[in-house]
Amino acid sequence: MRTLLLVLAALLVALGCRSTGAELPPEVAAFALRFEGNQAFASEELDRRARAELARLGVLALDRAALDDVAFALELAYQERGYPEVALGYALEADSLGRPGARFRIDEGPLVRVRALVIEGAELLEPERVRARLKRFDAGRPFDREGLVRAVDG
């Protein structure tokens, strides 16, 4: 009985200490982030992704290295949505209240969709099994280069 109580207590402590991921460090929450040129993502979504990346990195003060990492994370998000030619630039700049911040300039490039998926050389695997693994690359869906590499390699 005592062992059961200890296990339950440990489980409650572990669950109670678990972060929801919604809480941002105050430094990250205070950054003033702006986005220009975005159409595929709402500014609110880009803001959420950028702040999550800054929190993941433990950034307490904005600098070029942190913004390079954020820009890379946002580029990956765009590429997953079918924008392989996205280009992001940024500038460190404070807002009108003097809060540290950044302005991201986004050139999304064209949306690229899959026209057709042709599978050649898969003689050892059943074609339906291969096609099932690549289902998210059906005709008309946004093209995701990294996702395709993961699907083929994984």
Short mmCIF file of C-alpha atoms in Angstrom, two decimals:
data_model
loop_
_atom_site.label_atom_id
_atom_site.label_comp_id
_atom_site.label_asym_id
_atom_site.label_seq_id
_atom_site.Cartn_x
_atom_site.Cartn_y
_atom_site.Cartn_z
CA MET A 1 0.00 0.00 0.00
CA ARG A 2 2.83 2.37 0.90
CA THR A 3 4.49 1.71 -2.49
CA LEU A 4 1.24 2.50 -4.29
CA LEU A 5 0.94 5.81 -2.44
CA LEU A 6 4.53 6.72 -3.30
CA VAL A 7 3.94 5.95 -6.97
CA LEU A 8 0.73 8.01 -6.98
CA ALA A 9 2.48 10.92 -5.27
CA ALA A 10 5.34 10.82 -7.77
CA LEU A 11 2.85 10.74 -10.65
CA LEU A 12 0.95 13.74 -9.28
CA VAL A 13 4.17 15.71 -8.85
CA ALA A 14 5.25 14.87 -12.41
CA LEU A 15 1.89 15.89 -13.85
CA GLY A 16 1.79 19.06 -11.77
CA CYS A 17 5.23 20.13 -12.97
CA ARG A 18 4.44 19.52 -16.59
CA SER A 19 4.46 22.68 -18.68
CA THR A 20 1.57 23.31 -21.03
CA GLY A 21 3.89 25.05 -23.48
CA ALA A 22 1.57 28.06 -23.50
CA GLU A 23 3.60 29.97 -20.94
CA LEU A 24 6.34 32.18 -22.33
CA PRO A 25 9.22 33.66 -20.39
CA PRO A 26 8.43 37.34 -19.69
CA GLU A 27 11.39 38.46 -21.82
CA VAL A 28 10.06 36.60 -24.86
CA ALA A 29 6.49 37.81 -24.27
CA ALA A 30 7.73 41.42 -24.17
CA PHE A 31 9.45 41.38 -27.57
CA ALA A 32 7.72 43.46 -30.26
CA LEU A 33 7.53 41.30 -33.39
CA ARG A 34 6.08 42.48 -36.71
CA PHE A 35 5.53 40.62 -39.96
CA GLU A 36 5.20 42.05 -43.47
CA GLY A 37 4.36 40.32 -46.75
CA ASN A 38 2.72 37.26 -45.20
CA GLN A 39 -0.40 35.84 -46.84
CA ALA A 40 -0.24 32.07 -46.23
CA PHE A 41 0.10 32.52 -42.46
CA ALA A 42 -1.74 35.03 -40.29
CA SER A 43 0.56 37.37 -38.39
CA GLU A 44 -0.74 35.87 -35.15
CA GLU A 45 0.39 32.39 -36.22
CA LEU A 46 3.84 33.65 -37.23
CA ASP A 47 4.09 35.52 -33.92
CA ARG A 48 3.19 32.36 -31.98
CA ARG A 49 5.75 30.29 -33.90
CA ALA A 50 8.47 32.94 -33.54
CA ARG A 51 7.94 33.31 -29.78
CA ALA A 52 7.87 29.53 -29.31
CA GLU A 53 11.23 29.29 -31.09
CA LEU A 54 12.70 32.10 -28.97
CA ALA A 55 11.44 30.40 -25.80
CA ARG A 56 12.81 27.03 -26.95
CA LEU A 57 16.21 28.64 -27.47
CA GLY A 58 16.09 30.40 -24.09
CA VAL A 59 16.55 33.84 -25.66
CA LEU A 60 16.53 36.67 -23.11
CA ALA A 61 17.70 39.43 -25.45
CA LEU A 62 17.14 39.69 -29.18
CA ASP A 63 20.22 39.50 -31.37
CA ARG A 64 20.99 38.49 -34.93
CA ALA A 65 21.76 34.88 -34.00
CA ALA A 66 18.35 34.46 -32.35
CA LEU A 67 16.58 36.11 -35.29
CA ASP A 68 18.47 33.88 -37.76
CA ASP A 69 17.10 30.86 -35.89
CA VAL A 70 13.56 32.28 -35.88
CA ALA A 71 13.76 33.09 -39.60
CA PHE A 72 14.92 29.52 -40.31
CA ALA A 73 12.04 28.05 -38.26
CA LEU A 74 9.54 30.24 -40.12
CA GLU A 75 11.05 29.25 -43.47
CA LEU A 76 10.56 25.58 -42.58
CA ALA A 77 6.92 26.26 -41.70
CA TYR A 78 6.38 27.94 -45.07
CA GLN A 79 8.12 25.11 -46.91
CA GLU A 80 5.85 22.57 -45.19
CA ARG A 81 2.87 24.53 -46.56
CA GLY A 82 4.15 24.40 -50.14
CA TYR A 83 6.31 27.53 -50.40
CA PRO A 84 9.81 26.16 -51.14
CA GLU A 85 11.11 29.49 -52.44
CA VAL A 86 10.19 31.55 -49.37
CA ALA A 87 12.72 34.22 -48.37
CA LEU A 88 12.74 35.92 -44.98
CA GLY A 89 14.65 38.99 -44.00
CA TYR A 90 14.57 40.79 -40.68
CA ALA A 91 15.67 43.93 -38.95
CA LEU A 92 16.24 44.53 -35.26
CA GLU A 93 14.09 47.49 -34.25
CA ALA A 94 12.32 48.75 -31.17
CA ASP A 95 8.63 49.57 -31.21
CA SER A 96 7.17 53.00 -30.41
CA LEU A 97 7.30 52.17 -26.68
CA GLY A 98 11.00 51.33 -26.88
CA ARG A 99 10.50 47.58 -26.43
CA PRO A 100 13.13 45.47 -28.20
CA GLY A 101 11.76 43.87 -31.31
CA ALA A 102 12.14 42.77 -34.88
CA ARG A 103 10.42 43.27 -38.20
CA PHE A 104 10.32 40.23 -40.49
CA ARG A 105 9.95 40.82 -44.24
CA ILE A 106 8.54 37.79 -46.00
CA ASP A 107 8.59 37.02 -49.70
CA GLU A 108 6.51 33.84 -49.83
CA GLY A 109 7.22 33.01 -53.46
CA PRO A 110 4.79 30.86 -55.41
CA LEU A 111 2.70 28.12 -53.85
CA VAL A 112 3.92 24.82 -55.33
CA ARG A 113 1.47 21.94 -55.60
CA VAL A 114 2.08 18.32 -56.52
CA ARG A 115 0.99 17.67 -60.10
CA ALA A 116 1.58 13.93 -60.08
CA LEU A 117 3.49 11.38 -58.06
CA VAL A 118 5.28 8.76 -60.16
CA ILE A 119 6.88 5.87 -58.30
CA GLU A 120 9.62 4.06 -60.20
CA GLY A 121 12.00 1.33 -59.14
CA ALA A 122 10.07 0.14 -56.09
CA GLU A 123 10.24 -3.51 -57.11
CA LEU A 124 10.79 -4.96 -53.63
CA LEU A 125 7.86 -3.10 -52.06
CA GLU A 126 4.20 -3.32 -52.88
CA PRO A 127 3.17 -0.20 -54.85
CA GLU A 128 0.14 0.38 -52.59
CA ARG A 129 2.36 0.34 -49.51
CA VAL A 130 4.67 2.91 -51.05
CA ARG A 131 1.74 5.05 -52.19
CA ALA A 132 0.20 4.90 -48.66
CA ARG A 133 3.47 6.18 -47.19
CA LEU A 134 3.44 9.07 -49.66
CA LYS A 135 -0.30 9.82 -49.33
CA ARG A 136 0.25 13.44 -48.31
CA PHE A 137 1.85 14.01 -51.72
CA ASP A 138 -1.27 13.30 -53.76
CA ALA A 139 -1.96 15.51 -56.78
CA GLY A 140 -3.09 18.99 -55.85
CA ARG A 141 -1.60 19.03 -52.36
CA PRO A 142 1.12 21.53 -51.35
CA PHE A 143 4.64 20.28 -52.00
CA ASP A 144 6.88 19.81 -48.94
CA ARG A 145 10.45 18.91 -49.93
CA GLU A 146 11.60 18.07 -46.39
CA GLY A 147 8.44 16.07 -45.74
CA LEU A 148 9.08 14.04 -48.89
CA VAL A 149 12.65 13.30 -47.78
CA ARG A 150 11.39 12.21 -44.34
CA ALA A 151 8.68 10.00 -45.90
CA VAL A 152 11.14 8.30 -48.22
CA ASP A 153 13.94 7.90 -45.65
CA GLY A 154 11.71 7.09 -42.67
#
